[in-house]
XYZ file of N, CA and C in Angstrom:
582
model
N -159.758 -4.688 -123.875
C -159.974 -5.479 -125.070
C -159.236 -6.811 -124.881
N -159.842 -7.887 -125.347
C -159.220 -9.210 -125.222
C -158.356 -9.470 -126.461
N -157.050 -9.469 -126.261
C -156.102 -9.627 -127.357
C -155.455 -11.004 -127.259
N -155.560 -11.747 -128.326
C -154.958 -13.073 -128.390
C -153.459 -12.957 -128.610
N -153.051 -12.099 -129.568
C -151.627 -11.885 -129.831
C -151.450 -10.689 -130.753
N -150.267 -10.114 -130.674
C -149.829 -9.083 -131.611
C -148.475 -9.551 -132.121
N -148.334 -9.637 -133.452
C -147.069 -10.100 -134.006
C -146.809 -9.445 -135.352
N -145.567 -9.539 -135.785
C -145.106 -8.898 -137.017
C -144.715 -9.963 -138.016
N -145.240 -9.881 -139.230
C -144.942 -10.891 -140.244
C -145.247 -10.305 -141.617
N -145.538 -11.191 -142.573
C -145.986 -10.807 -143.911
C -147.432 -11.246 -144.083
N -148.201 -10.440 -144.800
C -149.562 -10.849 -145.138
C -149.468 -12.085 -146.018
N -150.148 -13.146 -145.629
C -150.000 -14.420 -146.322
C -151.071 -14.722 -147.349
N -152.173 -13.966 -147.364
C -153.307 -14.316 -148.209
C -153.885 -13.072 -148.875
N -154.607 -13.301 -149.976
C -155.401 -12.251 -150.593
C -154.603 -11.195 -151.331
N -155.215 -10.035 -151.501
C -154.676 -8.978 -152.345
C -153.314 -8.480 -151.869
N -153.108 -8.398 -150.576
C -151.873 -7.823 -150.023
C -150.822 -8.875 -149.679
N -150.900 -10.053 -150.280
C -149.926 -11.114 -150.024
C -148.503 -10.595 -150.189
N -147.678 -10.906 -149.216
C -146.269 -10.531 -149.264
C -145.956 -9.198 -148.612
N -146.964 -8.465 -148.195
C -146.772 -7.146 -147.597
C -146.453 -7.283 -146.104
N -145.447 -6.536 -145.624
C -145.142 -6.527 -144.198
C -146.353 -6.005 -143.435
N -146.688 -6.674 -142.336
C -147.896 -6.319 -141.599
C -147.741 -6.614 -140.119
N -148.352 -5.749 -139.317
C -148.514 -6.007 -137.895
C -149.895 -6.628 -137.725
N -149.944 -7.799 -137.110
C -151.205 -8.495 -136.903
C -151.669 -8.311 -135.464
N -152.899 -7.854 -135.319
C -153.540 -7.754 -134.017
C -154.673 -8.770 -134.030
N -154.436 -9.899 -133.357
C -155.450 -10.961 -133.321
C -156.279 -10.795 -132.050
N -157.555 -10.481 -132.239
C -158.460 -10.348 -131.109
C -159.060 -11.713 -130.781
N -159.357 -11.919 -129.530
C -159.842 -13.213 -129.063
C -161.337 -13.361 -129.308
N -161.742 -14.598 -129.572
C -163.147 -14.927 -129.681
C -163.685 -14.908 -131.092
N -164.737 -15.696 -131.294
C -165.411 -15.746 -132.591
C -166.873 -16.094 -132.362
N -167.723 -15.635 -133.243
C -169.149 -15.936 -133.163
C -169.537 -17.158 -134.001
N -168.557 -17.763 -134.684
C -168.804 -18.961 -135.488
C -167.839 -20.060 -135.060
N -168.179 -21.295 -135.411
C -167.296 -22.431 -135.157
C -167.110 -23.172 -136.475
N -165.980 -22.900 -137.131
C -165.681 -23.549 -138.414
C -164.756 -24.733 -138.151
N -165.092 -25.881 -138.711
C -164.323 -27.104 -138.446
C -162.877 -27.002 -138.919
N -162.612 -26.179 -139.914
C -161.268 -26.089 -140.480
C -160.427 -24.966 -139.870
N -160.963 -24.241 -138.897
C -160.243 -23.095 -138.336
C -158.869 -23.541 -137.835
N -157.835 -22.830 -138.270
C -156.461 -23.200 -137.919
C -155.862 -22.271 -136.860
N -156.718 -21.521 -136.170
C -156.245 -20.550 -135.193
C -156.909 -20.779 -133.846
N -156.088 -20.903 -132.794
C -156.639 -20.954 -131.453
C -156.750 -19.510 -130.963
N -157.918 -18.925 -131.165
C -158.130 -17.515 -130.849
C -158.781 -17.334 -129.482
N -158.876 -18.396 -128.681
C -159.540 -18.300 -127.385
C -158.683 -17.644 -126.297
N -157.396 -17.979 -126.184
C -156.603 -17.341 -125.117
C -156.488 -15.837 -125.348
N -156.352 -15.096 -124.264
C -156.231 -13.640 -124.416
C -155.596 -13.020 -123.189
N -155.108 -11.813 -123.395
C -154.740 -10.918 -122.305
C -155.575 -9.662 -122.494
N -155.990 -9.083 -121.386
C -156.736 -7.825 -121.445
C -155.750 -6.700 -121.731
N -156.048 -5.878 -122.725
C -155.217 -4.729 -123.057
C -156.107 -3.518 -123.284
N -155.660 -2.378 -122.817
C -156.342 -1.127 -123.132
C -155.992 -0.742 -124.565
N -156.859 0.024 -125.185
C -156.607 0.448 -126.559
C -155.266 1.163 -126.684
N -154.928 1.982 -125.703
C -153.650 2.704 -125.739
C -152.462 1.740 -125.727
N -152.602 0.624 -125.007
C -151.535 -0.384 -124.952
C -151.390 -1.080 -126.304
N -152.520 -1.348 -126.948
C -152.481 -1.976 -128.274
C -151.792 -1.043 -129.263
N -152.174 0.224 -129.252
C -151.581 1.208 -130.167
C -150.080 1.307 -129.921
N -149.665 1.344 -128.668
C -148.235 1.431 -128.334
C -147.483 0.200 -128.836
N -148.064 -0.988 -128.654
C -147.425 -2.223 -129.118
C -147.288 -2.229 -130.636
N -148.328 -1.813 -131.335
C -148.318 -1.787 -132.803
C -147.322 -0.746 -133.314
N -147.251 0.394 -132.650
C -146.364 1.484 -133.085
C -144.892 1.087 -133.026
N -144.564 0.057 -132.274
C -143.167 -0.376 -132.145
C -142.645 -1.045 -133.411
N -143.539 -1.424 -134.336
C -143.138 -2.102 -135.564
C -143.080 -1.103 -136.715
N -142.157 -1.305 -137.683
C -141.981 -0.314 -138.743
C -143.050 -0.309 -139.832
N -143.771 -1.402 -140.019
C -144.760 -1.456 -141.106
C -145.931 -0.531 -140.820
N -146.461 0.068 -141.864
C -147.639 0.918 -141.710
C -148.943 0.127 -141.823
N -148.871 -1.101 -142.330
C -150.059 -1.933 -142.568
C -150.362 -2.753 -141.320
N -151.566 -2.604 -140.781
C -152.001 -3.340 -139.599
C -153.221 -4.166 -139.976
N -153.197 -5.450 -139.646
C -154.317 -6.342 -139.923
C -154.947 -6.740 -138.595
N -156.197 -6.330 -138.397
C -156.940 -6.742 -137.213
C -157.741 -7.975 -137.610
N -157.499 -9.062 -136.889
C -158.069 -10.338 -137.256
C -158.539 -11.053 -136.002
N -158.874 -12.305 -136.106
C -159.343 -13.082 -134.964
C -159.133 -14.551 -135.222
N -160.097 -15.317 -134.806
C -161.462 -15.147 -134.457
C -162.190 -14.148 -135.342
N -163.118 -13.482 -134.696
C -163.923 -12.465 -135.378
C -163.671 -11.105 -134.737
N -162.894 -10.250 -135.411
C -162.527 -8.969 -134.812
C -163.698 -8.014 -134.598
N -164.768 -8.158 -135.370
C -165.907 -7.238 -135.229
C -166.604 -7.384 -133.879
N -166.337 -8.455 -133.148
C -166.898 -8.605 -131.809
C -166.365 -7.537 -130.853
N -165.156 -7.022 -131.125
C -164.523 -6.086 -130.198
C -164.037 -4.787 -130.832
N -163.754 -4.781 -132.106
C -163.110 -3.636 -132.739
C -163.938 -2.364 -132.577
N -163.254 -1.276 -132.215
C -163.921 0.011 -132.015
C -163.335 1.060 -132.947
N -164.135 2.071 -133.228
C -163.660 3.197 -134.035
C -162.522 3.913 -133.323
N -162.554 3.948 -131.992
C -161.495 4.643 -131.253
C -160.154 3.914 -131.369
N -160.150 2.583 -131.416
C -158.889 1.867 -131.633
C -158.366 2.164 -133.035
N -159.250 2.138 -134.026
C -158.821 2.444 -135.396
C -158.256 3.866 -135.455
N -158.925 4.818 -134.806
C -158.408 6.192 -134.759
C -157.033 6.243 -134.105
N -156.860 5.497 -133.034
C -155.567 5.462 -132.357
C -154.465 4.921 -133.250
N -154.767 3.892 -134.013
C -153.791 3.327 -134.948
C -153.500 4.308 -136.077
N -154.528 4.979 -136.561
C -154.312 6.029 -137.565
C -153.400 7.121 -137.004
N -153.564 7.423 -135.735
C -152.792 8.477 -135.095
C -151.300 8.204 -135.017
N -150.920 6.923 -135.129
C -149.488 6.580 -135.148
C -149.047 6.181 -136.560
N -149.820 6.625 -137.562
C -149.422 6.453 -138.949
C -149.724 5.103 -139.562
N -150.649 4.359 -138.989
C -150.961 3.025 -139.501
C -152.218 3.043 -140.379
N -152.239 2.149 -141.346
C -153.406 1.875 -142.171
C -154.020 0.597 -141.631
N -155.329 0.592 -141.411
C -155.977 -0.511 -140.698
C -156.826 -1.363 -141.644
N -156.451 -2.630 -141.727
C -157.206 -3.631 -142.480
C -157.879 -4.568 -141.486
N -159.026 -5.091 -141.869
C -159.749 -6.034 -141.023
C -160.091 -7.260 -141.847
N -159.864 -8.436 -141.252
C -160.290 -9.700 -141.849
C -161.462 -10.208 -141.026
N -162.636 -10.319 -141.654
C -163.873 -10.618 -140.945
C -164.708 -11.648 -141.691
N -165.577 -12.341 -140.941
C -166.521 -13.243 -141.609
C -167.727 -12.465 -142.139
N -167.827 -11.184 -141.798
C -168.856 -10.323 -142.367
C -170.210 -10.391 -141.698
N -170.315 -11.123 -140.581
C -171.619 -11.299 -139.945
C -171.988 -10.166 -138.995
N -171.038 -9.257 -138.732
C -171.266 -8.143 -137.811
C -170.785 -6.851 -138.459
N -171.387 -5.723 -138.113
C -170.915 -4.457 -138.675
C -169.533 -4.092 -138.153
N -168.849 -3.258 -138.919
C -167.515 -2.772 -138.562
C -167.550 -1.264 -138.379
N -166.585 -0.715 -137.642
C -166.483 0.750 -137.582
C -166.282 1.320 -138.986
N -166.803 2.514 -139.221
C -166.751 3.144 -140.543
C -165.356 3.613 -140.943
N -164.426 3.702 -140.002
C -163.117 4.278 -140.297
C -162.043 3.248 -140.636
N -162.431 1.984 -140.834
C -161.482 0.948 -141.266
C -161.074 1.241 -142.710
N -159.780 1.054 -143.016
C -159.264 1.402 -144.351
C -159.449 0.307 -145.395
N -159.397 -0.944 -144.989
C -159.477 -2.067 -145.929
C -160.250 -3.192 -145.261
N -161.264 -3.712 -145.935
C -162.088 -4.782 -145.381
C -161.992 -6.011 -146.272
N -161.603 -7.123 -145.654
C -161.632 -8.430 -146.310
C -162.730 -9.248 -145.654
N -163.715 -9.660 -146.449
C -164.791 -10.499 -145.937
C -164.567 -11.917 -146.444
N -164.589 -12.851 -145.500
C -164.474 -14.265 -145.835
C -165.733 -14.968 -145.326
N -166.760 -15.077 -146.184
C -168.036 -15.675 -145.747
C -167.850 -17.132 -145.342
N -168.566 -17.534 -144.298
C -168.424 -18.896 -143.793
C -169.753 -19.646 -143.735
N -170.833 -19.072 -144.272
C -172.134 -19.714 -144.114
C -172.220 -21.072 -144.803
N -171.428 -21.306 -145.829
C -171.448 -22.613 -146.490
C -170.952 -23.695 -145.522
N -170.181 -23.300 -144.512
C -169.658 -24.253 -143.534
C -170.491 -24.320 -142.257
N -171.128 -23.202 -141.873
C -171.800 -23.153 -140.569
C -173.297 -22.855 -140.670
N -173.822 -22.690 -141.862
C -175.244 -22.438 -142.022
C -175.612 -20.970 -141.922
N -176.899 -20.720 -141.717
C -177.456 -19.369 -141.784
C -176.822 -18.398 -140.791
N -176.356 -18.887 -139.636
C -175.757 -17.966 -138.658
C -174.481 -17.329 -139.204
N -173.911 -17.902 -140.266
C -172.714 -17.351 -140.881
C -172.979 -16.458 -142.077
N -174.241 -16.160 -142.343
C -174.596 -15.309 -143.494
C -174.084 -13.891 -143.258
N -173.296 -13.354 -144.191
C -172.761 -12.003 -144.007
C -173.847 -10.928 -144.017
N -173.643 -9.896 -143.185
C -174.510 -8.719 -143.209
C -173.818 -7.575 -143.949
N -172.512 -7.661 -144.099
C -171.785 -6.639 -144.847
C -172.088 -6.818 -146.329
N -172.306 -5.720 -147.023
C -172.641 -5.778 -148.445
C -171.556 -5.163 -149.320
N -170.534 -4.578 -148.702
C -169.441 -3.939 -149.445
C -168.131 -4.258 -148.749
N -167.108 -4.570 -149.533
C -165.779 -4.866 -148.999
C -164.738 -4.502 -150.047
N -163.507 -4.403 -149.637
C -162.430 -4.209 -150.598
C -162.109 -5.521 -151.292
N -162.155 -6.604 -150.513
C -161.958 -7.919 -151.123
C -162.849 -8.947 -150.439
N -163.260 -9.923 -151.235
C -163.979 -11.091 -150.736
C -163.052 -12.270 -150.946
N -162.856 -13.040 -149.868
C -161.979 -14.212 -149.937
C -162.791 -15.415 -149.476
N -163.165 -16.258 -150.429
C -164.017 -17.405 -150.145
C -163.143 -18.650 -150.005
N -163.307 -19.335 -148.883
C -162.601 -20.599 -148.662
C -163.416 -21.707 -149.305
N -162.784 -22.428 -150.232
C -163.440 -23.558 -150.884
C -162.864 -24.846 -150.317
N -163.768 -25.716 -149.897
C -163.366 -27.034 -149.430
C -163.892 -28.086 -150.373
N -164.443 -29.124 -149.810
C -164.984 -30.204 -150.624
C -166.499 -30.090 -150.785
N -167.076 -29.028 -150.245
C -168.510 -28.806 -150.371
C -168.846 -28.423 -151.812
N -170.098 -28.603 -152.227
C -170.485 -28.137 -153.566
C -170.294 -26.629 -153.673
N -169.895 -26.172 -154.836
C -169.709 -24.745 -155.047
C -171.056 -24.042 -155.064
N -171.111 -22.904 -154.444
C -172.304 -22.069 -154.462
C -172.397 -21.370 -155.818
N -173.629 -21.096 -156.245
C -173.805 -20.327 -157.476
C -173.321 -18.894 -157.299
N -173.330 -18.409 -156.057
C -172.917 -17.038 -155.746
C -172.000 -17.044 -154.526
N -170.766 -17.506 -154.688
C -169.878 -17.579 -153.520
C -169.546 -16.215 -152.929
N -169.780 -15.151 -153.697
C -169.500 -13.808 -153.182
C -170.573 -13.316 -152.226
N -171.657 -14.092 -152.062
C -172.752 -13.746 -151.155
C -173.381 -12.395 -151.484
N -173.220 -11.936 -152.727
C -173.783 -10.648 -153.124
C -173.003 -9.447 -152.625
N -171.821 -9.692 -152.081
C -170.990 -8.604 -151.559
C -170.286 -7.922 -152.729
N -170.424 -6.624 -152.811
C -169.740 -5.849 -153.842
C -168.325 -5.577 -153.360
N -167.349 -5.938 -154.185
C -165.947 -5.773 -153.800
C -165.121 -5.409 -155.026
N -163.937 -4.898 -154.768
C -163.005 -4.591 -155.845
C -162.228 -5.825 -156.288
N -162.087 -6.801 -155.379
C -161.272 -7.988 -155.646
C -161.974 -9.215 -155.068
N -161.935 -10.309 -155.854
C -162.564 -11.562 -155.437
C -161.544 -12.691 -155.505
N -161.404 -13.417 -154.369
C -160.424 -14.498 -154.276
C -161.098 -15.793 -153.830
N -160.607 -16.892 -154.409
C -160.959 -18.235 -153.962
C -159.715 -18.791 -153.290
N -159.889 -19.334 -152.092
C -158.748 -19.886 -151.349
C -159.030 -21.343 -150.999
N -158.163 -22.257 -151.418
C -158.359 -23.661 -151.062
C -158.273 -23.863 -149.556
N -159.194 -24.636 -149.021
C -159.197 -24.956 -147.590
C -158.058 -25.926 -147.292
N -157.290 -25.611 -146.264
C -156.207 -26.494 -145.835
C -156.775 -27.526 -144.871
N -156.854 -28.766 -145.332
C -157.418 -29.842 -144.516
C -156.367 -30.550 -143.679
N -155.085 -30.250 -143.952
C -154.019 -30.968 -143.265
C -153.641 -32.274 -143.954
N -154.326 -32.603 -145.023
C -154.068 -33.823 -145.790
C -153.647 -33.403 -147.195
N -152.424 -33.733 -147.595
C -151.887 -33.234 -148.862
C -152.689 -33.705 -150.075
N -153.198 -34.932 -150.050
C -153.983 -35.422 -151.190
C -155.324 -34.688 -151.289
N -155.996 -34.514 -150.162
C -157.257 -33.754 -150.173
C -156.989 -32.314 -150.594
N -155.918 -31.722 -150.074
C -155.584 -30.344 -150.432
C -155.351 -30.211 -151.930
N -154.679 -31.185 -152.529
C -154.414 -31.140 -153.973
C -155.723 -31.194 -154.764
N -156.657 -32.050 -154.328
C -157.959 -32.140 -155.010
C -158.729 -30.825 -154.877
N -158.716 -30.247 -153.688
C -159.433 -28.986 -153.459
C -158.812 -27.875 -154.299
N -157.491 -27.809 -154.331
C -156.812 -26.781 -155.125
C -157.147 -26.933 -156.605
N -157.165 -28.158 -157.097
C -157.517 -28.395 -158.497
C -158.943 -27.930 -158.780
N -159.873 -28.167 -157.854
C -161.252 -27.694 -158.018
C -161.298 -26.169 -158.060
N -160.507 -25.528 -157.201
C -160.467 -24.062 -157.185
C -159.948 -23.523 -158.512
N -158.902 -24.128 -159.023
C -158.328 -23.697 -160.301
C -159.360 -23.849 -161.419
N -160.040 -24.979 -161.451
C -161.082 -25.186 -162.461
C -162.188 -24.147 -162.336
N -162.590 -23.850 -161.101
C -163.642 -22.861 -160.884
C -163.212 -21.494 -161.411
N -161.989 -21.099 -161.094
C -161.491 -19.788 -161.524
C -161.384 -19.719 -163.043
N -160.995 -20.799 -163.678
C -160.916 -20.803 -165.145
C -162.295 -20.611 -165.772
N -163.324 -21.100 -165.089
C -164.688 -20.933 -165.584
C -165.301 -19.598 -165.147
N -164.744 -18.990 -164.098
C -165.254 -17.727 -163.538
C -164.064 -16.779 -163.356
N -163.540 -16.201 -164.446
C -162.274 -15.470 -164.403
C -162.293 -14.161 -163.617
N -163.454 -13.766 -163.084
C -163.466 -12.590 -162.213
C -162.848 -12.918 -160.843
N -162.676 -14.205 -160.569
C -162.063 -14.671 -159.326
C -160.576 -14.903 -159.534
N -159.806 -14.756 -158.461
C -158.370 -15.039 -158.472
C -158.051 -16.033 -157.357
N -156.942 -16.742 -157.509
C -156.529 -17.738 -156.528
C -155.746 -17.078 -155.402
N -156.102 -17.397 -154.180
C -155.348 -16.970 -153.007
C -154.824 -18.219 -152.306
N -153.529 -18.276 -152.130
C -152.917 -19.386 -151.394
C -152.428 -18.884 -150.044
N -152.353 -19.759 -149.070
C -151.846 -19.383 -147.753
C -150.317 -19.427 -147.800
N -149.731 -18.387 -148.375
C -148.284 -18.399 -148.606
C -147.490 -18.431 -147.323
N -148.033 -17.903 -146.241
C -147.316 -17.956 -144.962
C -147.096 -19.411 -144.525
N -148.051 -20.292 -144.828
C -147.870 -21.709 -144.518
C -146.869 -22.351 -145.463
N -146.928 -21.956 -146.730
C -146.024 -22.530 -147.732
C -144.570 -22.216 -147.410
N -144.301 -20.974 -146.959
C -142.904 -20.594 -146.688
C -142.521 -20.733 -145.217
N -143.468 -21.169 -144.391
C -143.162 -21.498 -143.015
C -142.993 -20.323 -142.062
N -143.843 -19.283 -142.245
C -143.834 -18.176 -141.299
C -145.202 -18.053 -140.679
N -145.337 -17.206 -139.667
C -146.632 -16.984 -139.022
C -147.507 -16.124 -139.888
């Protein structure tokens, strides 16, 4: 498996913000988003057993498999291996590819508003939907029809504080008009951790 990095930190976004987590970042993505803040291209080849051993060294039970796009590589056997060492497995995905059935928590972050039809999600159910809002017009259905327990709007970080403030204000206004949505901020960036 091509692994970009494995590291220990706090979940910075969405429903589990602030929770200690082991992050397994898999290399590669099937989309190219202009705002992507992760260089997920470099990798080392690791066997699933090596990944499980590396993850087991950390005390947190929460594991986030992310990328790039983790569905390009994630297998049911890796999830089983992580379960076998007492871990709960969450996946952060753009939703364009199917996932193994044994994942415990699915966060879908649709990207088709940024990349067009190739980014249209195929997943129809998730634990949470986290939509990145930038300066594009708001969609009438930002959830892409995905049924979820939790819906989040996250302001896109453009790297420009004035643009970010405008985007955040738009997100707040949207949520006030659509109260089924909640605000997700990238708290790991705010407090200066990975």
